[in-house]
CSV table of C-alpha atoms in Angstrom, one decimal:
chain,number,residue,atom,x,y,z
A,1,MET,CA,111.4,124.6,124.0
A,2,ASP,CA,114.5,125.1,121.9
A,3,ARG,CA,114.6,121.4,121.2
A,4,GLN,CA,111.0,121.5,120.1
A,5,GLN,CA,111.6,124.5,117.9
A,6,ASP,CA,114.6,122.8,116.3
A,7,ARG,CA,112.5,119.7,115.5
A,8,PHE,CA,109.8,121.9,114.1
A,9,ARG,CA,112.3,123.7,111.8
A,10,GLN,CA,113.7,120.3,110.7
A,11,PHE,CA,110.2,119.1,109.8
A,12,ILE,CA,109.5,122.3,107.9
A,13,ASP,CA,112.7,121.7,105.9
A,14,TYR,CA,111.6,118.1,105.3
A,15,CYS,CA,108.2,119.3,104.1
A,16,ASN,CA,109.9,121.6,101.6
A,17,ASP,CA,112.2,118.7,100.4
A,18,VAL,CA,109.2,116.5,99.9
A,19,LYS,CA,107.3,119.1,98.0
A,20,GLY,CA,110.2,119.7,95.7
A,21,ALA,CA,110.7,115.9,95.1
A,22,SER,CA,107.0,115.5,94.4
A,23,ARG,CA,107.0,117.7,91.2
A,24,GLY,CA,106.3,115.5,88.2
A,25,GLN,CA,105.5,112.5,90.5
A,26,TRP,CA,101.9,113.1,91.3
A,27,GLU,CA,100.4,110.5,89.1
A,28,TYR,CA,102.6,107.9,90.8
A,29,ILE,CA,102.0,109.3,94.3
A,30,LEU,CA,98.3,109.5,94.1
A,31,GLY,CA,98.1,106.1,92.4
A,32,MET,CA,100.0,104.6,95.3
A,33,LEU,CA,98.3,106.4,98.2
A,34,CYS,CA,94.8,107.0,96.9
A,35,PRO,CA,93.7,103.9,94.8
A,36,GLU,CA,90.2,105.4,94.7
A,37,LEU,CA,91.6,108.0,92.3
A,38,SER,CA,92.4,105.4,89.7
A,39,ASP,CA,89.5,106.4,87.4
A,40,ALA,CA,90.4,110.1,87.7
A,41,LEU,CA,94.1,109.3,86.9
A,42,ALA,CA,93.2,107.2,84.0
A,43,ARG,CA,91.0,110.0,82.6
A,44,LEU,CA,93.2,112.9,83.7
A,45,GLY,CA,91.5,116.2,83.2
A,46,LYS,CA,88.0,114.6,82.8
A,47,HIS,CA,85.2,114.8,85.2
A,48,VAL,CA,84.4,111.7,87.3
A,49,PRO,CA,82.4,111.0,90.5
A,50,CYS,CA,84.1,112.4,93.6
A,51,PRO,CA,85.7,109.5,95.5
A,52,SER,CA,84.8,111.2,98.7
A,53,HIS,CA,81.1,111.8,98.5
A,54,GLY,CA,80.0,110.4,95.1
A,55,GLY,CA,77.9,112.3,92.7
A,56,LYS,CA,78.0,112.1,88.9
A,57,ASP,CA,80.9,114.2,87.6
A,58,GLY,CA,81.9,116.7,90.2
A,59,PHE,CA,85.6,115.8,90.6
A,60,ARG,CA,88.6,116.1,88.3
A,61,LEU,CA,92.4,116.2,88.4
A,62,ILE,CA,93.5,119.4,86.7
A,63,ARG,CA,95.5,118.3,83.7
A,64,GLY,CA,98.8,120.1,82.8
A,65,ARG,CA,101.4,122.0,84.7
A,66,ALA,CA,99.2,122.4,87.8
A,67,PHE,CA,98.9,118.7,88.2
A,68,ASP,CA,102.5,117.9,87.2
A,69,GLU,CA,103.9,120.3,89.8
A,70,ARG,CA,101.3,120.3,92.6
A,71,GLY,CA,99.0,117.4,92.0
A,72,LEU,CA,96.1,119.8,91.7
A,73,GLY,CA,92.5,118.5,91.8
A,74,VAL,CA,89.1,120.1,92.4
A,75,CYS,CA,85.7,118.9,93.5
A,76,ASN,CA,82.6,121.1,93.1
A,77,THR,CA,81.6,120.3,96.7
A,78,CYS,CA,84.6,119.4,98.8
A,79,ASN,CA,86.7,122.3,100.2
A,80,GLY,CA,84.1,124.8,99.1
A,81,GLY,CA,84.8,124.1,95.4
A,82,LYS,CA,88.4,125.4,95.7
A,83,PRO,CA,91.3,123.5,94.1
A,84,MET,CA,93.3,121.2,96.4
A,85,ASP,CA,97.0,120.3,95.9
A,86,GLY,CA,98.2,116.7,96.1
A,87,ILE,CA,99.0,116.8,99.8
A,88,GLU,CA,95.5,118.1,100.5
A,89,LEU,CA,94.0,115.3,98.3
A,90,VAL,CA,95.9,112.6,100.2
A,91,SER,CA,94.8,114.2,103.5
A,92,LEU,CA,91.2,114.2,102.3
A,93,PHE,CA,90.9,110.7,100.9
A,94,ARG,CA,93.0,109.0,103.7
A,95,GLY,CA,91.7,111.0,106.6
A,96,TRP,CA,95.2,112.0,107.6
A,97,GLU,CA,96.5,115.2,109.2
A,98,TYR,CA,98.7,117.3,106.9
A,99,SER,CA,101.9,116.2,108.6
A,100,THR,CA,101.0,112.5,108.2
A,101,ALA,CA,100.2,113.0,104.6
A,102,ILE,CA,103.6,114.7,104.0
A,103,LYS,CA,105.4,111.8,105.7
A,104,GLU,CA,103.5,109.2,103.7
A,105,ILE,CA,104.2,111.0,100.5
A,106,GLY,CA,107.9,111.2,101.5
A,107,ARG,CA,107.9,107.5,102.2
A,108,ALA,CA,106.4,106.8,98.7
A,109,LEU,CA,109.3,108.8,97.2
A,110,GLY,CA,111.9,107.1,99.3
A,111,MET,CA,112.4,110.0,101.7
A,112,GLU,CA,111.5,108.4,105.0
A,113,TRP,CA,111.2,110.9,108.0
A,114,SER,CA,114.0,110.1,110.4
A,115,ALA,CA,112.9,109.1,113.9
A,116,SER,CA,115.8,111.2,115.2
A,117,LYS,CA,114.0,114.2,113.8
A,118,LYS,CA,110.6,113.3,115.1
A,119,PRO,CA,108.4,116.5,115.2
A,120,MET,CA,106.1,117.5,118.0
A,121,GLU,CA,103.2,115.2,118.8
A,122,ALA,CA,100.2,116.0,116.7
A,123,ARG,CA,97.2,117.1,118.7
A,124,PRO,CA,94.4,114.4,118.9
A,125,VAL,CA,91.8,114.9,116.2
A,126,THR,CA,88.3,113.5,115.8
A,127,PRO,CA,88.4,110.8,113.1
A,128,PRO,CA,86.4,111.6,110.0
A,129,PRO,CA,83.1,110.0,109.6
A,130,PRO,CA,83.0,106.9,107.4
A,131,PRO,CA,82.4,107.6,103.7
A,132,PRO,CA,78.8,107.0,102.5
A,133,ASP,CA,77.8,103.7,101.0
A,134,ARG,CA,78.2,104.2,97.2
A,135,SER,CA,78.1,100.5,96.2
A,136,ALA,CA,74.8,100.8,94.3
A,137,GLU,CA,75.9,104.0,92.5
A,138,ILE,CA,79.2,102.4,91.6
A,139,ALA,CA,77.6,99.2,90.4
A,140,ALA,CA,75.2,101.2,88.1
A,141,ALA,CA,78.1,103.2,86.7
A,142,TYR,CA,80.1,100.0,86.0
A,143,GLU,CA,77.0,98.5,84.3
A,144,LYS,CA,76.6,101.5,82.1
A,145,ALA,CA,80.3,101.5,81.2
A,146,GLY,CA,80.1,97.8,80.4
A,147,ALA,CA,77.3,98.3,77.9
A,148,ARG,CA,79.4,101.0,76.1
A,149,ILE,CA,82.5,98.7,76.1
A,150,ASP,CA,80.5,95.8,74.7
A,151,ARG,CA,79.0,98.0,72.0
A,152,VAL,CA,82.5,99.2,70.9
A,153,LEU,CA,83.8,95.6,70.9
A,154,SER,CA,80.9,94.5,68.7
A,155,GLU,CA,81.9,97.1,66.2
A,156,CYS,CA,85.6,96.1,66.1
A,157,ARG,CA,87.3,93.8,63.6
A,158,GLU,CA,90.3,91.6,63.8
A,159,VAL,CA,93.4,93.4,62.4
A,160,ASP,CA,94.4,92.1,59.0
A,161,TRP,CA,98.1,91.8,59.8
A,162,ARG,CA,99.0,91.0,56.1
A,163,GLY,CA,96.9,93.9,54.8
A,164,ASP,CA,97.3,97.6,54.5
A,165,ASN,CA,95.1,99.3,57.1
A,166,ALA,CA,95.3,102.1,59.6
A,167,VAL,CA,96.6,99.9,62.4
A,168,THR,CA,99.4,98.2,60.3
A,169,ARG,CA,100.3,101.6,58.8
A,170,TYR,CA,100.5,103.1,62.3
A,171,LEU,CA,102.7,100.4,63.7
A,172,ARG,CA,104.9,100.4,60.6
A,173,ARG,CA,105.4,104.1,61.2
A,174,ARG,CA,106.4,103.3,64.8
A,175,GLY,CA,109.1,100.9,63.4
A,176,LEU,CA,107.2,97.8,64.8
A,177,GLU,CA,106.3,96.0,61.5
A,178,LEU,CA,108.3,92.9,62.6
A,179,VAL,CA,105.5,92.0,65.0
A,180,PHE,CA,103.2,91.3,62.1
A,181,THR,CA,104.7,87.8,61.6
A,182,ASP,CA,103.7,86.9,65.1
A,183,PRO,CA,101.1,89.5,66.0
A,184,PRO,CA,100.0,90.5,69.5
A,185,LYS,CA,96.7,89.4,70.8
A,186,ASP,CA,93.9,91.7,72.1
A,187,LEU,CA,94.7,94.4,69.5
A,188,LEU,CA,91.6,95.1,67.3
A,189,PHE,CA,90.7,97.6,64.6
A,190,HIS,CA,87.7,99.9,64.7
A,191,PRO,CA,86.9,101.5,61.2
A,192,GLY,CA,85.2,104.6,62.6
A,193,LEU,CA,85.1,105.4,66.3
A,194,ALA,CA,83.5,108.6,67.5
A,195,TYR,CA,85.8,111.0,69.4
A,196,TRP,CA,83.8,112.7,72.2
A,197,ASP,CA,85.5,115.6,74.1
A,198,THR,CA,84.3,117.5,77.2
A,199,VAL,CA,84.0,121.3,77.2
A,200,GLU,CA,83.2,123.7,80.0
A,201,ILE,CA,80.2,126.0,79.3
A,202,ASP,CA,79.1,128.3,82.1
A,203,GLY,CA,80.5,126.0,84.7
A,204,LYS,CA,78.8,123.0,83.3
A,205,THR,CA,80.2,120.0,81.4
A,206,ASP,CA,79.0,119.4,77.9
A,207,PHE,CA,80.2,117.1,75.1
A,208,ARG,CA,81.1,117.5,71.5
A,209,ASN,CA,81.9,115.0,68.8
A,210,LEU,CA,85.1,115.8,66.9
A,211,GLY,CA,84.3,113.2,64.2
A,212,GLU,CA,84.9,109.5,63.6
A,213,PHE,CA,88.3,108.1,63.2
A,214,PRO,CA,89.8,104.6,62.6
A,215,ALA,CA,91.2,103.4,65.9
A,216,MET,CA,93.5,100.7,67.3
A,217,ILE,CA,91.6,99.1,70.2
A,218,ALA,CA,93.5,97.3,72.9
A,219,VAL,CA,91.5,95.1,75.4
A,220,MET,CA,92.5,95.5,79.0
A,221,ARG,CA,91.7,92.4,81.1
A,222,ASP,CA,91.9,91.6,84.8
A,223,ALA,CA,93.9,88.7,86.2
A,224,ALA,CA,91.0,86.3,85.5
A,225,GLY,CA,91.0,87.4,81.8
A,226,GLU,CA,87.7,89.3,82.0
A,227,VAL,CA,87.4,92.5,80.0
A,228,VAL,CA,87.7,95.6,82.2
A,229,THR,CA,88.0,98.4,79.7
A,230,LEU,CA,89.3,99.4,76.2
A,231,HIS,CA,92.4,101.5,75.4
A,232,ARG,CA,91.8,103.5,72.2
A,233,THR,CA,94.4,105.0,69.9
A,234,TYR,CA,92.7,107.3,67.4
A,235,LEU,CA,94.3,107.3,63.9
A,236,THR,CA,94.0,108.6,60.4
A,237,ALA,CA,93.4,106.3,57.5
A,238,ASP,CA,97.1,106.6,56.5
A,239,GLY,CA,98.4,105.6,59.9
A,240,TYR,CA,99.1,108.8,61.7
A,241,LYS,CA,97.8,109.7,65.1
A,242,ALA,CA,94.5,111.6,64.7
A,243,ASP,CA,94.7,115.4,65.3
A,244,VAL,CA,92.5,115.3,68.4
A,245,PRO,CA,93.2,116.6,72.0
A,246,SER,CA,94.4,113.2,73.2
A,247,ALA,CA,94.9,110.5,70.6
A,248,ARG,CA,95.1,107.8,73.3
A,249,LYS,CA,92.2,107.4,75.7
A,250,VAL,CA,90.8,104.7,78.0
A,251,MET,CA,87.1,104.1,78.3
A,252,SER,CA,85.4,104.3,81.6
A,253,PRO,CA,85.9,100.8,83.2
A,254,ARG,CA,83.3,98.2,84.0
A,255,ALA,CA,85.3,97.2,87.1
A,256,GLN,CA,88.2,98.4,89.2
A,257,MET,CA,91.2,99.0,86.9
A,258,THR,CA,93.9,98.1,89.5
A,259,GLY,CA,95.6,94.9,88.2
A,260,ALA,CA,94.2,95.2,84.6
A,261,SER,CA,96.6,95.0,81.7
A,262,ILE,CA,96.8,94.6,77.9
A,263,GLN,CA,97.8,91.0,77.5
A,264,LEU,CA,99.8,91.3,74.3
A,265,TYR,CA,101.6,88.0,74.4
A,266,ASN,CA,101.0,84.8,76.4
A,267,CYS,CA,104.0,82.4,76.2
A,268,PRO,CA,104.9,79.2,78.1
A,269,GLY,CA,107.4,79.6,80.9
A,270,ASP,CA,107.9,81.7,84.1
A,271,GLY,CA,109.1,84.9,82.4
A,272,LEU,CA,107.2,88.2,81.9
A,273,ILE,CA,107.8,91.6,80.2
A,274,VAL,CA,105.9,94.5,81.6
A,275,GLY,CA,105.9,98.3,80.9
A,276,GLU,CA,103.6,101.2,80.3
A,277,GLY,CA,102.8,101.8,76.6
A,278,ILE,CA,101.7,99.3,73.9
A,279,GLU,CA,104.5,100.5,71.6
A,280,THR,CA,107.1,100.2,74.4
A,281,ILE,CA,106.2,96.6,75.0
A,282,LEU,CA,106.1,95.7,71.4
A,283,ALA,CA,109.6,97.2,71.0
A,284,ALA,CA,110.8,95.2,74.0
A,285,VAL,CA,109.3,92.0,72.6
A,286,LEU,CA,111.2,92.6,69.3
A,287,ALA,CA,114.5,93.3,71.2
A,288,ASN,CA,114.1,90.0,73.1
A,289,ARG,CA,113.1,88.1,69.9
A,290,ALA,CA,116.5,89.2,68.5
A,291,ARG,CA,118.1,87.2,71.3
A,292,LYS,CA,115.6,84.3,70.7
A,293,ILE,CA,113.8,85.0,74.0
A,294,ARG,CA,110.0,84.7,73.9
A,295,VAL,CA,108.1,85.4,77.1
A,296,SER,CA,104.7,86.8,78.0
A,297,ALA,CA,104.2,90.5,77.7
A,298,ARG,CA,101.9,93.0,79.3
A,299,SER,CA,101.2,96.7,78.7
A,300,LEU,CA,100.0,98.5,81.9
A,301,TYR,CA,99.0,101.9,80.2
A,302,ASN,CA,100.4,104.3,82.8
A,303,THR,CA,102.6,104.6,85.9
A,304,THR,CA,99.7,104.1,88.3
A,305,LEU,CA,98.7,100.7,86.9
A,306,LEU,CA,102.4,99.7,86.4
A,307,ALA,CA,103.3,100.4,90.1
A,308,GLY,CA,100.1,98.6,91.3
A,309,TYR,CA,100.3,95.5,89.0
A,310,THR,CA,100.5,92.1,90.6
A,311,ALA,CA,102.3,89.4,88.5
A,312,PRO,CA,100.6,86.0,88.1
A,313,ASP,CA,101.7,83.4,90.6
A,314,HIS,CA,103.7,81.4,88.1
A,315,VAL,CA,106.0,84.3,87.2
A,316,LYS,CA,109.5,83.9,88.6
A,317,ARG,CA,111.4,86.4,86.4
A,318,MET,CA,110.1,89.8,85.4
A,319,MET,CA,111.7,92.4,83.1
A,320,ILE,CA,110.3,95.8,83.8
A,321,TYR,CA,110.8,98.3,80.9
A,322,GLY,CA,110.5,101.7,82.4
A,323,ASP,CA,110.2,105.0,80.5
A,324,ASN,CA,113.2,107.3,81.1
A,325,ASP,CA,111.2,110.5,81.5
A,326,SER,CA,112.8,113.6,83.1
A,327,SER,CA,110.4,113.5,86.0
A,328,HIS,CA,111.5,109.9,86.9
A,329,ALA,CA,107.8,108.9,87.3
A,330,GLY,CA,108.3,105.9,85.0
A,331,GLU,CA,111.5,104.8,86.8
A,332,ASN,CA,109.9,105.2,90.2
A,333,ALA,CA,106.8,103.2,89.2
A,334,ALA,CA,109.1,100.4,87.8
A,335,HIS,CA,111.1,100.2,91.0
A,336,GLU,CA,107.9,100.2,93.1
A,337,LEU,CA,106.6,97.3,91.0
A,338,ALA,CA,109.9,95.4,91.6
A,339,ARG,CA,109.7,96.2,95.4
A,340,ARG,CA,106.3,94.7,95.6
A,341,HIS,CA,107.5,91.4,94.2
A,342,PRO,CA,110.4,90.3,96.5
A,343,HIS,CA,110.0,86.7,95.5
A,344,VAL,CA,110.3,87.4,91.8
A,345,ARG,CA,113.6,88.0,90.1
A,346,CYS,CA,113.0,91.5,88.8
A,347,ARG,CA,115.2,93.7,86.6
A,348,VAL,CA,114.3,97.3,85.9
A,349,VAL,CA,115.7,98.6,82.6
A,350,LEU,CA,115.6,102.1,81.2
A,351,PRO,CA,116.5,103.5,77.8
A,352,PRO,CA,119.9,105.3,78.1
A,353,ASN,CA,118.7,108.7,77.1
A,354,VAL,CA,116.4,110.9,79.2
A,355,GLY,CA,113.1,111.6,77.4
A,356,GLU,CA,113.1,108.3,75.6
A,357,ASP,CA,110.8,105.3,75.9
A,358,TRP,CA,111.7,101.9,74.5
A,359,ASN,CA,110.0,102.5,71.2
A,360,ASP,CA,112.1,105.6,70.7
A,361,HIS,CA,115.3,103.7,71.6
A,362,TYR,CA,114.5,100.7,69.5
A,363,CYS,CA,114.0,102.8,66.4
A,364,ARG,CA,117.2,104.7,67.0
A,365,ALA,CA,119.2,101.6,67.8
A,366,THR,CA,117.9,99.8,64.6
A,367,GLY,CA,118.2,102.8,62.3
A,368,ARG,CA,114.5,103.4,61.9
A,369,PRO,CA,112.9,106.9,61.8
A,370,SER,CA,112.0,108.4,65.1
A,371,PRO,CA,108.5,107.3,66.0
A,372,GLY,CA,107.8,110.7,67.5
A,373,ARG,CA,108.1,112.3,64.1
A,374,SER,CA,106.8,109.5,61.9
A,375,SER,CA,103.6,108.8,63.8
A,376,ARG,CA,102.3,112.4,63.8
A,377,GLN,CA,100.5,113.6,60.7
A,378,PRO,CA,102.2,116.6,59.0
A,379,ARG,CA,100.2,119.8,60.0
A,380,SER,CA,99.4,120.6,56.4
A,381,ALA,CA,97.9,117.2,55.8
A,382,ARG,CA,95.6,117.1,58.8
A,383,GLN,CA,91.9,116.8,58.3
A,384,PRO,CA,89.5,119.4,59.7
A,385,VAL,CA,87.5,118.2,62.7
A,386,ALA,CA,83.8,117.8,62.7
A,387,GLU,CA,81.4,120.5,63.9
A,388,GLU,CA,79.8,120.1,67.3
A,389,VAL,CA,76.9,117.7,67.4
A,390,ASP,CA,74.6,116.3,70.1
A,391,GLU,CA,75.8,113.3,72.1
A,392,SER,CA,74.6,109.8,71.0
A,393,GLU,CA,76.2,107.5,72.8
A,394,ARG,CA,116.3,89.1,64.0
A,395,GLU,CA,117.2,92.8,64.8
A,396,PRO,CA,120.4,94.2,66.5
A,397,GLU,CA,120.3,93.8,70.3
A,398,VAL,CA,119.0,97.0,72.0
A,399,GLU,CA,121.3,98.5,74.6
A,400,ALA,CA,119.6,99.1,78.0
A,401,VAL,CA,120.5,100.8,81.2
A,402,SER,CA,119.8,98.7,84.4
A,403,ARG,CA,118.8,100.5,87.5
């Protein structure tokens, strides 16, 4: 009995260690262990169908500190409508006991439960019933999303890289004007894209239009080159980020987002640059051009898609540009991507300063203004938003830190 109690205490300590290590890592953890949450992670804080039982918009991950620290999410039906932390979400969607979920989360964080500290045997449990068949519902949602994507694409224009427009002004403010001589593919310009935001009114979700804004549109494609969704960066006419709740948004996808990327450059050879943000990858491309290195480049948008990306078969060398955020989520996702490609020569590189991405570091290393300051419109110059309406539809080489 004393031995069992000792193992139990050890497991409790392990649980507390895993909970502490998981703070700031929930986007990565849930993306790895619960791929059915990819839409909810891509639209953090927004209502989506519950991956467990379906529906229209009853589930969401609670954006902000609650999600960062505890991975909090809520479904209007599951768990009696009460919020669930990340461990409970993993238990729900994988059908695992709480102890199994803890161990799998620990494994994802590199904290394997030692066999020498194996806890007491879990009591047998009845396996959960299989999830309902939602294939028709999902197909209908994808079809509806595809129509919206096609409509936005039809309204887009090619970027005039020699001209003066919202996209070129924005990228110039980010210190990335050197890409204009060999511009990235799959970046488009929308002259006036509506910004819809969700609001909670008496427990129900409603929509409001904050106005129309010029936008930089990035096409996200699957491995076969088919359009999956669109990444939108809302701007002002003079190239600042628009003063909206989230200037960067991804449209609801027309297919599963896992494996999708923004294919900024396609070059001959077996090399590939990958990372999260568009600006990060463009900065990495410029740093490599300074060394006369030209390889294909992909933006994966977030840590979930970065960790789950699968490189094309012809790729033999992959440089993974991770964000050096204080939570280590970007670094962990980069190393997970490398771990999943044992037959590819992978190198994970991080900016030397915590809190930087590669666009920040590129600008600092080349004497350009900080993109964080230059890309945000001064408060006094920001435009008022619209009232609510009804819904209608060769540079110096950049120093890196290898990990």
